[in-house]
JSON list of C-alpha atoms in Angstrom, two decimals:
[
{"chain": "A", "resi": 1, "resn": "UNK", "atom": "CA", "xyz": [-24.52, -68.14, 16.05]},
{"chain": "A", "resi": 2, "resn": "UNK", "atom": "CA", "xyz": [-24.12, -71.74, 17.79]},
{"chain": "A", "resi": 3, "resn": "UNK", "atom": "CA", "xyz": [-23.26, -71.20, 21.30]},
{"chain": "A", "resi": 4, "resn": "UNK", "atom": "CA", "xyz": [-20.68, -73.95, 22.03]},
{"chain": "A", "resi": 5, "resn": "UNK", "atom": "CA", "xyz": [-19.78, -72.95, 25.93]},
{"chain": "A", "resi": 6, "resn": "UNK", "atom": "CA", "xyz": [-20.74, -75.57, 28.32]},
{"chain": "A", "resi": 7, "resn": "UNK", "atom": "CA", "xyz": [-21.90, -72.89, 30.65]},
{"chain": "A", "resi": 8, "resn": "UNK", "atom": "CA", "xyz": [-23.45, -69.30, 30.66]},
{"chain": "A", "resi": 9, "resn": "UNK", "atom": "CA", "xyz": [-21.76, -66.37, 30.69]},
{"chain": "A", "resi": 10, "resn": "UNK", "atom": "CA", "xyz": [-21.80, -62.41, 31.44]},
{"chain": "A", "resi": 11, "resn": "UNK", "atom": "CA", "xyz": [-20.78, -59.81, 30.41]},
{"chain": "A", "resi": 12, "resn": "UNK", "atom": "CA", "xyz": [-19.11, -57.65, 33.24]},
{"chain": "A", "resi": 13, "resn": "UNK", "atom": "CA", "xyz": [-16.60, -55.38, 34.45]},
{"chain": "A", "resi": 14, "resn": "UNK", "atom": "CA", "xyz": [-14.34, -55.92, 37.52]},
{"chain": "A", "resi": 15, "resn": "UNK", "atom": "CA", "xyz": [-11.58, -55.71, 38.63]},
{"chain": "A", "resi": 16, "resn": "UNK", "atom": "CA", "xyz": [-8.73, -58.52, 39.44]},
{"chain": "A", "resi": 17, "resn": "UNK", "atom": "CA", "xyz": [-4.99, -59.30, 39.96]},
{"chain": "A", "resi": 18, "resn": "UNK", "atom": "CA", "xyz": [-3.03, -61.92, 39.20]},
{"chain": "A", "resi": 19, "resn": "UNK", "atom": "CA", "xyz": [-0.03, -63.38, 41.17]},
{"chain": "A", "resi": 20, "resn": "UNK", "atom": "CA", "xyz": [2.72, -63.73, 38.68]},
{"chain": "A", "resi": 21, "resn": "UNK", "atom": "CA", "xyz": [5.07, -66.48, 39.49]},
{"chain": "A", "resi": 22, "resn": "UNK", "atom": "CA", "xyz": [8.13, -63.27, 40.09]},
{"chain": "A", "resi": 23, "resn": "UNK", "atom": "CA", "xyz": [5.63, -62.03, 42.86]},
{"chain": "A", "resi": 24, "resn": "UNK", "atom": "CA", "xyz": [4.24, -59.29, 41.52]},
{"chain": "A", "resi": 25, "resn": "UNK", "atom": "CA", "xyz": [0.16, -58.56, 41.21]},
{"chain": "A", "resi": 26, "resn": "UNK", "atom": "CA", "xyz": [-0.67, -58.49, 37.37]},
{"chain": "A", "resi": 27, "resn": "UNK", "atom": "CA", "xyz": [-3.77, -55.84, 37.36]},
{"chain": "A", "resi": 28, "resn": "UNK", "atom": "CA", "xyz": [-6.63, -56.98, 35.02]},
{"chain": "A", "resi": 29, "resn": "UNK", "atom": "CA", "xyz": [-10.14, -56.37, 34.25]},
{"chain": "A", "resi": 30, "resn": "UNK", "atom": "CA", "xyz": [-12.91, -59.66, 34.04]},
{"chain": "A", "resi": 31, "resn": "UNK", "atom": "CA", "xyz": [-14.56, -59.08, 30.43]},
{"chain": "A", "resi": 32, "resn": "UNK", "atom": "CA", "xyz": [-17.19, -62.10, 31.01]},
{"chain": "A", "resi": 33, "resn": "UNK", "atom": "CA", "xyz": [-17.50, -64.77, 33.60]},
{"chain": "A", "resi": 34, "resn": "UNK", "atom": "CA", "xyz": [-18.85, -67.87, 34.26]},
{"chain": "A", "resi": 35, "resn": "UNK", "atom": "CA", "xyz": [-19.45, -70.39, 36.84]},
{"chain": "A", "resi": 36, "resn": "UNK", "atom": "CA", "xyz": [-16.39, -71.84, 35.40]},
{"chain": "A", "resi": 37, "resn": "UNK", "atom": "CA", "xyz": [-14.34, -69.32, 33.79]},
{"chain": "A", "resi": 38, "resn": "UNK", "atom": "CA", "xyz": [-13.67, -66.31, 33.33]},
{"chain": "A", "resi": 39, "resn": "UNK", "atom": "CA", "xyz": [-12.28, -63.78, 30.50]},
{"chain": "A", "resi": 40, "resn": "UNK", "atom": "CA", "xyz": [-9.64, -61.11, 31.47]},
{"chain": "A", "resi": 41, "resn": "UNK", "atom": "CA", "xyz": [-7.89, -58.26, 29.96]},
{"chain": "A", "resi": 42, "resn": "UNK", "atom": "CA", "xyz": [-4.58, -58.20, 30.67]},
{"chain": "A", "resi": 43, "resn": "UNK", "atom": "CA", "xyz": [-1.48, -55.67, 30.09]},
{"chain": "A", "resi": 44, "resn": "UNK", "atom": "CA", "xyz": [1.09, -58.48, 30.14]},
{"chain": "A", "resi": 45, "resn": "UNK", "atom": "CA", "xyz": [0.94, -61.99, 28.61]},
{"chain": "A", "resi": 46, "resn": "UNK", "atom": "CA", "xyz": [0.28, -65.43, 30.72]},
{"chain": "A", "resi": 47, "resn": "UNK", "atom": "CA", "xyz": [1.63, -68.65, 30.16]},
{"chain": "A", "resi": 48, "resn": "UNK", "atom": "CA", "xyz": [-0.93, -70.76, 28.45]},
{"chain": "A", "resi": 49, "resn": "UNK", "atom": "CA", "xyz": [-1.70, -73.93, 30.68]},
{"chain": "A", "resi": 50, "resn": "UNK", "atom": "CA", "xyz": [-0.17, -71.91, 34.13]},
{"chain": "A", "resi": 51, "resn": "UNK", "atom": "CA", "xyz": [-2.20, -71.68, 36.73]},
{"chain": "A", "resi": 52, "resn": "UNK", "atom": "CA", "xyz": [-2.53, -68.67, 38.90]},
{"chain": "A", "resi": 53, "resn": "UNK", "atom": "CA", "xyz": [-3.39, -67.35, 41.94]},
{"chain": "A", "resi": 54, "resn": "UNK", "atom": "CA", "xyz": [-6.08, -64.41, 41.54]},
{"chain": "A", "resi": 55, "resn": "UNK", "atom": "CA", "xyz": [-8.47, -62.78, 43.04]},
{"chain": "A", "resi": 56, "resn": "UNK", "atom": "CA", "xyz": [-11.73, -61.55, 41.55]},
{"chain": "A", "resi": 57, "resn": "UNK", "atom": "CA", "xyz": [-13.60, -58.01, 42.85]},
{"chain": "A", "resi": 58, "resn": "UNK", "atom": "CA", "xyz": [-17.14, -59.15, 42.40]},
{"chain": "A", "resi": 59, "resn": "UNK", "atom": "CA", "xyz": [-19.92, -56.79, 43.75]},
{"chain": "A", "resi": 60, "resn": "UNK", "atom": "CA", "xyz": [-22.56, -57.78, 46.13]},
{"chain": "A", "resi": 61, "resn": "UNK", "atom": "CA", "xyz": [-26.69, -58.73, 44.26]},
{"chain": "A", "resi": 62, "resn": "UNK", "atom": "CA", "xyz": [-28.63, -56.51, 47.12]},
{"chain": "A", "resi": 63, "resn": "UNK", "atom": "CA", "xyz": [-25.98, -53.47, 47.28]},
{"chain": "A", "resi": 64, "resn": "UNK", "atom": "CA", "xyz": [-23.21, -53.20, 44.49]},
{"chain": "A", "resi": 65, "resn": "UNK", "atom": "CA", "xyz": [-20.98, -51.24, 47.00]},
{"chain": "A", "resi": 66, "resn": "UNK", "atom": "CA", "xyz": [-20.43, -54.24, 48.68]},
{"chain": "A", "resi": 67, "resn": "UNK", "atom": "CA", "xyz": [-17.39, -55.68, 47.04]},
{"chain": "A", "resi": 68, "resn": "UNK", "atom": "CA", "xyz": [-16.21, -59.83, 48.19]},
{"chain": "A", "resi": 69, "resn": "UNK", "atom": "CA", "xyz": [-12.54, -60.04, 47.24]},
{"chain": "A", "resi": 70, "resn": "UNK", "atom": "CA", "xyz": [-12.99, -63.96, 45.85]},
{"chain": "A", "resi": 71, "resn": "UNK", "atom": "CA", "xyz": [-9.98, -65.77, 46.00]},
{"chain": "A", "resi": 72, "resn": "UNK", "atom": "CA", "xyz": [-9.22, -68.62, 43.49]},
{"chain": "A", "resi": 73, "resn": "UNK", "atom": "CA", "xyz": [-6.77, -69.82, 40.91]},
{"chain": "A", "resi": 74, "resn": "UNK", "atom": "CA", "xyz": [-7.00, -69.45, 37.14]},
{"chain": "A", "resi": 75, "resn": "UNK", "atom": "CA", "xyz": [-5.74, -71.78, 34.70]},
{"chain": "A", "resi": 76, "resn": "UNK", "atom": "CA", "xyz": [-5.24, -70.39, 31.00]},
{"chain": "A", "resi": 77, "resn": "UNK", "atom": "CA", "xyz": [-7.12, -71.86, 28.45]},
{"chain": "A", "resi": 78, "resn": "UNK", "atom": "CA", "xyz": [-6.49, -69.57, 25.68]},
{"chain": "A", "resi": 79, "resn": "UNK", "atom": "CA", "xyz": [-4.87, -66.13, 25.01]},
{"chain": "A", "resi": 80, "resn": "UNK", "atom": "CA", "xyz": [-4.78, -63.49, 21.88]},
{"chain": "A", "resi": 81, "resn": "UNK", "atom": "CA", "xyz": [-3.53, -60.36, 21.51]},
{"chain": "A", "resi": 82, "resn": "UNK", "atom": "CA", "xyz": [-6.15, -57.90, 21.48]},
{"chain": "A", "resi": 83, "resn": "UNK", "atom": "CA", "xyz": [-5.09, -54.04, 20.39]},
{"chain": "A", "resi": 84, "resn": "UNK", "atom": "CA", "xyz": [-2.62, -53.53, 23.68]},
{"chain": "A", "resi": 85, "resn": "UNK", "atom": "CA", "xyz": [-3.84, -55.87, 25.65]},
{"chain": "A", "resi": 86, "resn": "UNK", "atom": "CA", "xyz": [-4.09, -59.32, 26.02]},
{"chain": "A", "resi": 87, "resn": "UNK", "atom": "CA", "xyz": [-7.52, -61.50, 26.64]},
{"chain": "A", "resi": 88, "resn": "UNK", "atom": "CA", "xyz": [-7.35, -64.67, 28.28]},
{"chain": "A", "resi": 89, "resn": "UNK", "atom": "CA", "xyz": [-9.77, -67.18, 28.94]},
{"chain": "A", "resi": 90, "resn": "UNK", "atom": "CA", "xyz": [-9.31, -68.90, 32.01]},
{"chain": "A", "resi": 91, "resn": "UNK", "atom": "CA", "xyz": [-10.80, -72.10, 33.82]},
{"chain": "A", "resi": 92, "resn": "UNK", "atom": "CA", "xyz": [-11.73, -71.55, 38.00]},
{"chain": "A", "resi": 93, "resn": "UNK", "atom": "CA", "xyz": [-10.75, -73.28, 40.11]},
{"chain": "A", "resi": 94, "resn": "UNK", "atom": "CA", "xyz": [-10.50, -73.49, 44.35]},
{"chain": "A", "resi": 95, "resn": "UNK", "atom": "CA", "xyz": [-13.53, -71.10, 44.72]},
{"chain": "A", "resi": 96, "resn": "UNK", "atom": "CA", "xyz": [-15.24, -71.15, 48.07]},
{"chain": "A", "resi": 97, "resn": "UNK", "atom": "CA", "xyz": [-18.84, -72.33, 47.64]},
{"chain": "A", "resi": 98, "resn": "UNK", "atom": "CA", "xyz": [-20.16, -68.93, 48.61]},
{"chain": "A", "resi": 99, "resn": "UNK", "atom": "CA", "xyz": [-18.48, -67.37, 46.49]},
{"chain": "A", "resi": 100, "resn": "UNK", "atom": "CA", "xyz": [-19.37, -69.71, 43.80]},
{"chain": "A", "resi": 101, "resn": "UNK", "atom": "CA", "xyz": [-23.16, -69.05, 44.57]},
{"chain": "A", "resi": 102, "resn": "UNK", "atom": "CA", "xyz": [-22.21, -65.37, 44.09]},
{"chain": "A", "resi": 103, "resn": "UNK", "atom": "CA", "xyz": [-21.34, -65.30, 40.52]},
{"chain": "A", "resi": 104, "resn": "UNK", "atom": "CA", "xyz": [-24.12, -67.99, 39.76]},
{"chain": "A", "resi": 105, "resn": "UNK", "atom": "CA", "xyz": [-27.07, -65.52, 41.11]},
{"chain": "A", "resi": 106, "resn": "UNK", "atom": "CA", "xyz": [-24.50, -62.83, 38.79]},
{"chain": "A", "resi": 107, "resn": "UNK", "atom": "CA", "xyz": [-25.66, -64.88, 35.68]},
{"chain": "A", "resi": 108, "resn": "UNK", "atom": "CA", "xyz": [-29.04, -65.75, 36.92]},
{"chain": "A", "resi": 109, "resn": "UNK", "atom": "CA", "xyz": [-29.92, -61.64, 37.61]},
{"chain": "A", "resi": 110, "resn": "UNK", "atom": "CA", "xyz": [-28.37, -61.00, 33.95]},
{"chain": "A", "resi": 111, "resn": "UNK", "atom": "CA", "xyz": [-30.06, -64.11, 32.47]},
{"chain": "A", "resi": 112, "resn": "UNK", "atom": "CA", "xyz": [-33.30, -62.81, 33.57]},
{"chain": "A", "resi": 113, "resn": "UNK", "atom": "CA", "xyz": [-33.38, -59.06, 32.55]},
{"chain": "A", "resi": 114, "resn": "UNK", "atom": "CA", "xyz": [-32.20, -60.42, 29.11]},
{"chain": "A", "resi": 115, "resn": "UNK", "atom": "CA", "xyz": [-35.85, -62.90, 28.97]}
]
C-alpha cells in the first residue's frame, strides 16, 4: 500500500480529553499520532472543521511513568463511525516546542525498532 500521509505516524495508546464547546471534557483515547495529527477514539461525535481544546497524556522516552499533560488544540479533519465509537483524525495545532520534540523522538524510537 501507497502511503499518502505527509508525515509519520504511530501507533499508540493514550489517553486525552477534549473541551466540548458546552464545557464538558470529552474522554478519548489517541489511536496514532503524528507530528501533525493525531487519531482519536471518541464516545461522542465532533464537529468536522471545529477546533478544540485538548490535551494529550503522552509518556516520558527515559521513564514511561512520567506522564507531560500536552496542551494543544485539535482541528477535525475527518470522522467515521467505528463499531461504538467514533475515530477522528485531527490536525495539531498550538503545541509548545517541547512538547513537539516529545512526540517526534515518540516516532523516531518506534521508527527505529521497526528498521
Amino acid at each position: 500500500m501507497i502511503e499518502l500521509r505527509r508525515a509519520p505516524r504511530i501507533n499508540v495508546s493514550w489517553r486525552c480529553g477534549i473541551r466540548m464547546p458546552d464545557g464538558h471534557l470529552l474522554l478519548c483515547r489517541a489511536v496514532n499520532i503524528s507530528g501533525e495529527g493525531v487519531l482519536v477514539q471518541c464516545p461522542e461525535s465532533l464537529q468536522l472543521t471545529q477546533s478544540y481544546p485538548m490535551m494529550i497524556e503522552i509518556p516520558g522516552i527515559a521513564n514511561s511513568d512520567d506522564i507531560f499533560r500536552v496542551a494543544c488544540k485539535g482541528s477535525v479533519r475527518h470522522i467515521i463511525l467505528s463499531g461504538d465509537h467514533y475515530h477522528a483524525g485531527m490536525h495539531l495545532t498550538n503545541m509548545s516546542d517541547l512538547h513537539s520534540e516529545l512526540v517526534n523522538a515518540w516516532i523516531s524510537r518506534a521508527n527505529k525498532f521497526a528498521s
